[in-house]
Amino acid sequence: MRVGAGKARIILKEEFMEPEEFGSIHLPLHARALFIESVNCVLIVSLELTSLPDTEANEMKREIAGYTGLGEEQIWICTTHTFSAPHLGIVRDGKKEDRVSVEYGYLEAVKTAVSEAVRMAADSLEDAGLQIGTGYCDINTGRDVELPDGWWIGKGDGLTDHEVTVLRFLGRHGRTIAILYHYAVQSSVLDGMRLSSGMKVVSPDITGIAGNTIEKYYEEDGAYALFLVGAAGDQAPVEKAVAETYKNGNKVITDAGEQAISVCEKLGRKLGRTVIEISQHTQCVRENGKVSLGKISFRVRGKKMEANVKHLYPARDYVYVPDQEREVCVEALCLGNLAVIGVKPELNCITAIGIKERSPFPYTIIATMVNGSAKYMADKKSYERCTYEAMNSPFYAGAAEILAEKAALLLEQMQAENSFLNHTGDKK
């Protein structure tokens, strides 16, 4: 196996930030890339953005395929889901020409960073081995909270997935080439936070700070740290700058302001230190000499979404209105006794846990926000409770359960094709 990694800064101009009232940069945003070549090849790109619309994701994949020679199916473009970054998406209708020009400029800035990171990864390929480990980190919490009028977002006491999975790629003489880590959390500590000036700050938030912490530790190796967001639809940081609740039917918002930056840095460093600790006790992944890629597409029932999320509020009797069917895709990447599932929708953690329990692979990662975005896909219980994730979803109840079944079947199929795999040892 050969592996290479790269990183490049996304250069933000003021004109990219102003429309969403970002006034300064807490920490810069980056594109990171990981190239894995083992008979077959796969390229993983991790972007410090909130999301990546399908149109832009497909455009990037076509361009990357053009200058790398890879097939588009070999490219995974993922976002870290930081809430403190300008949104990316070109919408012409109803917008002035100068605004559309700014949006294209922002897209080009992102694509430039991606190109630099990808080329760096491709140019630095070297013989490597892969080790994997898991651990525990408690900076996340279930965010669904029951209020008198219904369920809303807050610091809940429901199911939380605290597991951190770390992939460590080792090159010559034990040098760490890259760290790929996975955790179920939204990078949203600074979401909506206002400075004394009234403006917001651009930040990669907790996972960006964690990545910086990891890269600082492995600075002599020149390693890069890429993040894959897990099933975090209902998972939030334990502390946030802005808290929102409802009292007597009225929305109540509190903003901790600039002091929340230190909270963000504290949580990010804790996650980073956890990844570093896990990386010191990783185990070799059993390899069969080939990266295997799989994909399955299917259709599920859709539902209409509220055009303006500000019109959503806690309710016991929210009415879900059926809509046209939605096409859903599940992708898989397998290497030895490791499997990575990639999907666009933001899943709740119970869905990912169920997929992992059925997986025939000892190590299974469920990554979301992969190759585009599709909003929330909540589990059936969330629809019964009328949670925010269920109300703010383009999918009808039952879609998540169908996705979980399809993902499990895809993993079983890929495991059968990799008959070398034995089932000894506990699944992770």
XYZ file of C-alpha atoms in Angstrom:
428
model
C 0.000 0.000 0.000
C 1.134 3.545 -0.749
C -0.235 6.623 0.989
C 0.180 10.381 0.610
C -1.406 13.362 2.353
C -1.695 17.096 1.808
C -3.208 20.272 3.204
C -3.940 23.750 1.866
C -5.577 26.852 3.270
C -8.852 28.134 1.842
C -8.197 31.818 1.170
C -11.232 33.817 2.281
C -11.779 37.329 1.006
C -13.954 39.751 2.951
C -16.513 39.666 0.164
C -16.995 35.925 0.767
C -17.651 36.515 4.464
C -19.799 39.636 4.535
C -23.114 38.211 3.215
C -23.448 35.961 6.297
C -22.072 38.629 8.656
C -18.692 37.037 9.328
C -16.427 39.858 10.448
C -13.174 38.108 11.363
C -11.326 34.785 11.260
C -10.728 32.910 14.489
C -8.741 30.200 12.710
C -8.317 29.613 8.956
C -10.251 26.946 7.077
C -8.390 24.185 5.238
C -8.748 21.441 2.660
C -6.985 18.183 3.477
C -6.454 15.185 1.224
C -5.521 11.546 1.752
C -4.481 9.345 -1.187
C -4.585 5.569 -0.620
C -3.225 3.277 -3.334
C -3.447 -0.473 -2.884
C -4.083 -2.130 -6.287
C -7.149 0.089 -6.427
C -7.025 3.762 -5.375
C -9.206 6.053 -3.302
C -8.887 9.750 -2.563
C -10.488 11.243 0.544
C -10.838 15.026 0.753
C -11.880 16.675 4.025
C -13.123 20.264 3.730
C -13.639 22.590 6.673
C -17.043 23.750 5.453
C -20.614 23.534 6.735
C -21.787 21.434 3.803
C -21.218 20.850 0.114
C -24.220 20.900 -2.237
C -24.468 18.042 -4.712
C -23.822 20.260 -7.738
C -20.568 21.604 -6.318
C -19.505 18.176 -5.042
C -19.997 16.614 -8.478
C -18.155 19.486 -10.161
C -15.188 19.067 -7.833
C -15.098 15.327 -8.399
C -15.067 15.793 -12.181
C -12.207 18.270 -11.963
C -10.199 16.109 -9.550
C -10.714 13.110 -11.819
C -9.402 15.205 -14.693
C -6.047 16.021 -13.135
C -5.484 12.790 -11.146
C -6.692 10.191 -13.625
C -8.980 8.676 -10.983
C -12.541 7.657 -11.667
C -15.161 9.795 -9.933
C -16.253 6.734 -7.951
C -12.778 6.673 -6.380
C -13.154 10.152 -4.896
C -14.818 10.931 -1.572
C -15.311 14.616 -0.786
C -16.346 15.135 2.815
C -17.064 18.202 4.942
C -16.316 18.601 8.638
C -19.676 20.357 9.141
C -18.337 23.421 10.923
C -21.209 25.859 11.382
C -18.847 28.844 11.402
C -17.986 29.012 7.705
C -19.659 30.788 4.786
C -22.083 28.485 3.008
C -21.093 27.287 -0.430
C -23.656 27.093 -3.207
C -24.339 28.895 -6.455
C -27.950 30.060 -6.804
C -28.541 32.366 -9.767
C -32.284 32.952 -9.572
C -33.194 36.239 -7.966
C -29.629 37.266 -7.254
C -27.733 40.211 -8.596
C -24.874 39.503 -10.979
C -22.219 40.801 -8.575
C -23.453 38.452 -5.821
C -23.311 35.467 -8.152
C -19.773 36.510 -9.084
C -18.782 36.528 -5.398
C -20.213 33.037 -4.917
C -18.241 31.755 -7.900
C -15.143 33.385 -6.432
C -15.658 31.549 -3.156
C -16.154 28.255 -4.977
C -12.930 28.814 -6.931
C -11.059 29.550 -3.684
C -12.239 26.237 -2.252
C -11.374 24.353 -5.445
C -7.904 25.923 -5.498
C -7.232 24.688 -1.955
C -8.552 21.239 -2.854
C -6.289 21.076 -5.903
C -3.224 22.061 -3.862
C -3.974 19.494 -1.149
C -4.723 16.706 -3.635
C -1.595 17.352 -5.704
C 0.493 17.405 -2.531
C -0.987 14.061 -1.493
C -0.427 12.518 -4.929
C 3.168 13.778 -5.099
C 4.050 12.408 -1.660
C 2.903 8.801 -2.087
C 5.104 6.334 -0.228
C 4.956 2.761 1.053
C 2.813 2.662 4.145
C 0.984 0.531 6.652
C -2.329 1.140 8.372
C -3.120 0.859 12.050
C -6.451 1.438 13.755
C -7.680 2.095 17.271
C -10.757 3.229 19.155
C -11.339 5.212 22.313
C -13.745 7.399 24.249
C -14.314 11.150 24.338
C -17.156 12.906 26.158
C -17.226 16.329 24.486
C -20.489 15.420 22.697
C -24.039 14.881 23.961
C -27.443 13.953 22.639
C -29.122 17.229 21.695
C -32.818 16.279 21.695
C -34.553 17.755 24.746
C -38.198 17.372 25.775
C -39.889 20.672 26.648
C -43.494 21.182 27.815
C -44.629 21.892 24.243
C -42.578 19.179 22.538
C -39.005 18.240 21.604
C -36.308 20.768 20.730
C -32.551 21.252 20.541
C -30.483 21.559 23.708
C -28.314 19.506 26.024
C -30.209 16.260 26.279
C -29.693 13.018 28.164
C -30.497 10.653 25.302
C -28.292 8.207 23.451
C -24.797 9.555 22.786
C -22.018 7.946 20.761
C -18.749 8.797 22.511
C -16.559 6.462 20.448
C -13.584 7.906 18.555
C -12.023 5.826 15.789
C -8.485 6.605 14.631
C -6.688 5.406 11.508
C -2.934 5.963 11.593
C -0.971 5.654 8.357
C 2.701 4.865 8.947
C 5.448 5.343 6.377
C 9.157 4.729 6.304
C 10.882 4.277 9.673
C 7.541 4.558 11.479
C 6.836 8.119 10.343
C 3.182 9.102 10.715
C 1.954 10.210 7.290
C -1.620 10.969 8.254
C -4.284 10.527 10.890
C -7.878 9.951 9.810
C -10.254 10.237 12.761
C -14.000 9.775 13.110
C -16.402 11.060 15.769
C -20.114 11.830 16.015
C -20.345 15.550 16.726
C -21.453 18.714 14.980
C -18.679 21.328 14.993
C -21.062 23.961 16.258
C -19.710 25.483 19.474
C -19.439 28.903 17.827
C -22.596 28.564 15.715
C -24.347 31.961 15.672
C -22.005 33.505 18.245
C -21.699 37.269 17.969
C -18.665 39.365 18.875
C -19.031 42.705 20.622
C -19.014 44.209 17.133
C -22.161 42.267 16.330
C -20.368 40.162 13.701
C -19.669 36.417 13.655
C -16.304 34.624 13.393
C -15.082 32.125 10.828
C -13.714 29.007 12.506
C -13.186 25.297 11.821
C -14.562 24.919 15.368
C -13.755 21.939 17.585
C -12.711 19.455 14.901
C -10.446 22.031 13.279
C -8.809 22.741 16.625
C -8.494 18.999 17.223
C -6.821 18.622 13.824
C -4.391 21.432 14.573
C -3.581 19.812 17.928
C -2.858 16.460 16.273
C -0.717 18.027 13.544
C 1.254 19.980 16.125
C 2.012 16.760 18.011
C 3.176 15.025 14.817
C 4.860 18.140 13.434
C 8.263 16.470 13.034
C 6.629 13.752 10.911
C 4.810 16.308 8.792
C 1.537 14.438 9.326
C -1.914 15.762 8.439
C -5.122 15.043 10.353
C -8.380 14.535 8.465
C -11.795 14.385 10.120
C -14.807 12.304 9.113
C -18.039 13.375 10.783
C -20.080 10.496 12.134
C -23.834 10.146 12.622
C -24.184 13.485 14.376
C -27.710 14.529 13.415
C -28.687 14.345 17.074
C -25.205 14.863 18.575
C -23.916 18.267 19.678
C -20.990 19.655 21.703
C -21.550 19.586 25.473
C -21.093 23.369 25.543
C -22.187 25.918 22.942
C -21.977 29.680 22.605
C -25.642 30.120 21.747
C -28.397 28.283 23.592
C -31.960 28.241 22.314
C -35.072 27.050 24.130
C -38.779 27.808 24.460
C -40.619 29.068 27.539
C -44.368 29.554 27.536
C -44.321 29.273 23.756
C -41.680 31.970 23.314
C -38.188 31.442 21.958
C -35.415 32.330 24.425
C -31.856 32.756 23.145
C -28.694 33.336 25.179
C -25.289 34.108 23.665
C -22.098 33.664 25.674
C -20.241 35.889 23.225
C -16.487 35.944 22.824
C -15.799 33.871 25.938
C -17.176 30.878 24.030
C -14.013 30.886 21.909
C -12.029 29.576 24.883
C -14.688 26.880 25.394
C -14.351 25.857 21.756
C -10.578 25.668 22.055
C -10.824 23.631 25.267
C -13.157 21.045 23.734
C -11.168 20.894 20.500
C -7.891 20.305 22.311
C -9.515 17.569 24.409
C -10.708 15.770 21.284
C -7.274 16.215 19.695
C -5.486 14.812 22.749
C -7.870 11.848 22.755
C -7.017 11.105 19.117
C -3.292 11.352 19.893
C -3.651 8.969 22.835
C -5.571 6.447 20.726
C -2.988 6.746 17.940
C -0.280 5.582 20.357
C -2.083 2.263 20.917
C -3.307 1.334 17.454
C -3.270 -2.158 15.944
C -2.354 -3.213 12.429
C -5.209 -3.605 9.992
C -5.241 -6.933 8.225
C -4.808 -6.245 4.522
C -5.713 -8.240 1.431
C -3.689 -6.016 -0.889
C -6.625 -4.173 -2.370
C -8.845 -1.191 -1.674
C -12.420 -2.286 -2.410
C -15.147 0.205 -3.311
C -18.878 -0.454 -3.350
C -22.040 1.523 -3.971
C -25.781 1.021 -3.887
C -28.555 3.440 -4.875
C -32.242 3.207 -4.012
C -35.334 5.357 -3.513
C -37.226 6.223 -0.326
C -40.359 8.200 0.470
C -39.842 11.944 0.674
C -41.580 14.655 2.665
C -41.944 18.357 2.242
C -39.682 20.629 4.275
C -40.460 23.958 5.874
C -39.047 26.636 3.550
C -37.803 28.646 6.530
C -36.449 26.716 9.526
C -37.277 29.716 11.718
C -40.902 28.663 11.350
C -40.186 25.393 13.171
C -40.909 25.150 16.897
C -41.590 22.435 19.513
C -44.805 20.611 18.692
C -46.556 17.410 19.756
C -48.612 17.102 16.600
C -46.392 18.197 13.730
C -47.911 17.177 10.394
C -45.528 15.447 7.985
C -46.576 16.114 4.392
C -45.541 13.428 1.868
C -43.525 14.494 -1.170
C -41.870 12.829 -4.156
C -39.432 9.986 -3.629
C -35.773 10.779 -2.957
C -32.816 8.925 -4.378
C -30.307 7.826 -1.768
C -26.808 6.436 -2.242
C -24.675 4.407 0.165
C -20.976 4.080 -0.639
C -18.443 1.780 0.986
C -14.668 1.627 1.210
C -13.078 -1.562 2.512
C -9.458 -2.343 3.295
C -8.684 -5.571 5.085
C -10.807 -5.835 8.233
C -11.865 -2.168 8.005
C -15.034 -0.878 6.337
C -16.085 2.758 5.918
C -19.664 3.581 4.945
C -20.236 7.010 3.367
C -23.631 8.725 3.004
C -24.877 12.241 2.293
C -27.647 12.583 4.911
C -27.040 13.500 8.534
C -28.031 10.355 10.412
C -28.895 10.020 14.073
C -26.387 8.003 16.074
C -28.776 5.095 16.717
C -28.852 4.396 12.969
C -25.062 4.188 12.749
C -24.854 1.992 15.839
C -27.324 -0.407 14.247
C -25.289 -0.611 11.028
C -22.101 -1.290 12.977
C -23.766 -4.068 14.970
C -24.719 -5.846 11.739
C -21.402 -5.282 9.993
C -19.298 -8.399 9.347
C -16.134 -6.280 9.551
C -14.322 -5.987 12.913
C -13.918 -2.248 12.357
C -16.723 -0.193 10.794
C -17.017 3.578 10.419
C -20.218 5.375 9.386
C -19.326 8.736 7.805
C -21.927 11.336 6.827
C -21.780 14.480 4.646
C -19.933 12.435 1.985
C -20.030 13.519 -1.683
C -22.767 16.054 -1.129
C -25.410 16.852 1.464
C -29.045 15.889 2.009
C -30.086 17.378 5.383
C -31.327 15.122 8.194
C -32.483 11.513 7.943
C -33.865 10.749 11.395
C -34.926 7.404 12.875
C -38.589 6.435 13.322
C -38.690 7.315 17.016
C -37.619 10.866 16.185
C -40.632 11.172 13.872
C -42.903 9.954 16.655
C -41.430 12.546 19.011
C -41.480 15.318 16.359
C -37.841 16.235 16.960
C -36.067 18.997 15.049
C -34.212 16.405 12.943
C -37.493 14.807 11.865
C -39.277 18.081 11.129
C -36.301 19.493 9.209
C -35.854 16.488 6.926
C -36.659 15.872 3.254
C -37.239 12.181 4.030
C -40.377 10.499 5.346
C -40.337 8.263 8.417
C -38.715 4.904 7.732
C -36.012 6.150 5.360
C -33.213 5.743 7.914
C -34.212 2.152 8.584
C -34.157 1.388 4.853
C -30.725 3.004 4.542
C -29.420 0.926 7.462
C -30.678 -2.263 5.831
C -29.122 -1.378 2.479
C -25.804 -0.468 4.132
C -25.705 -3.747 6.037
C -26.418 -5.725 2.857
C -23.687 -3.832 0.980
C -21.164 -4.646 3.718
C -22.166 -8.314 3.687
C -21.703 -8.402 -0.085
C -18.275 -6.764 0.106
C -17.200 -9.056 2.903
C -18.178 -12.065 0.817
C -16.018 -10.735 -2.012
C -13.114 -10.448 0.438
C -13.264 -14.063 1.564
C -9.901 -13.781 3.279
C -11.581 -12.062 6.214
C -12.109 -14.175 9.305
C -14.453 -13.158 12.076
C -12.211 -13.553 15.077
C -12.081 -10.678 17.520
C -14.686 -8.217 18.631
C -16.152 -5.701 16.235
C -15.272 -2.068 16.893
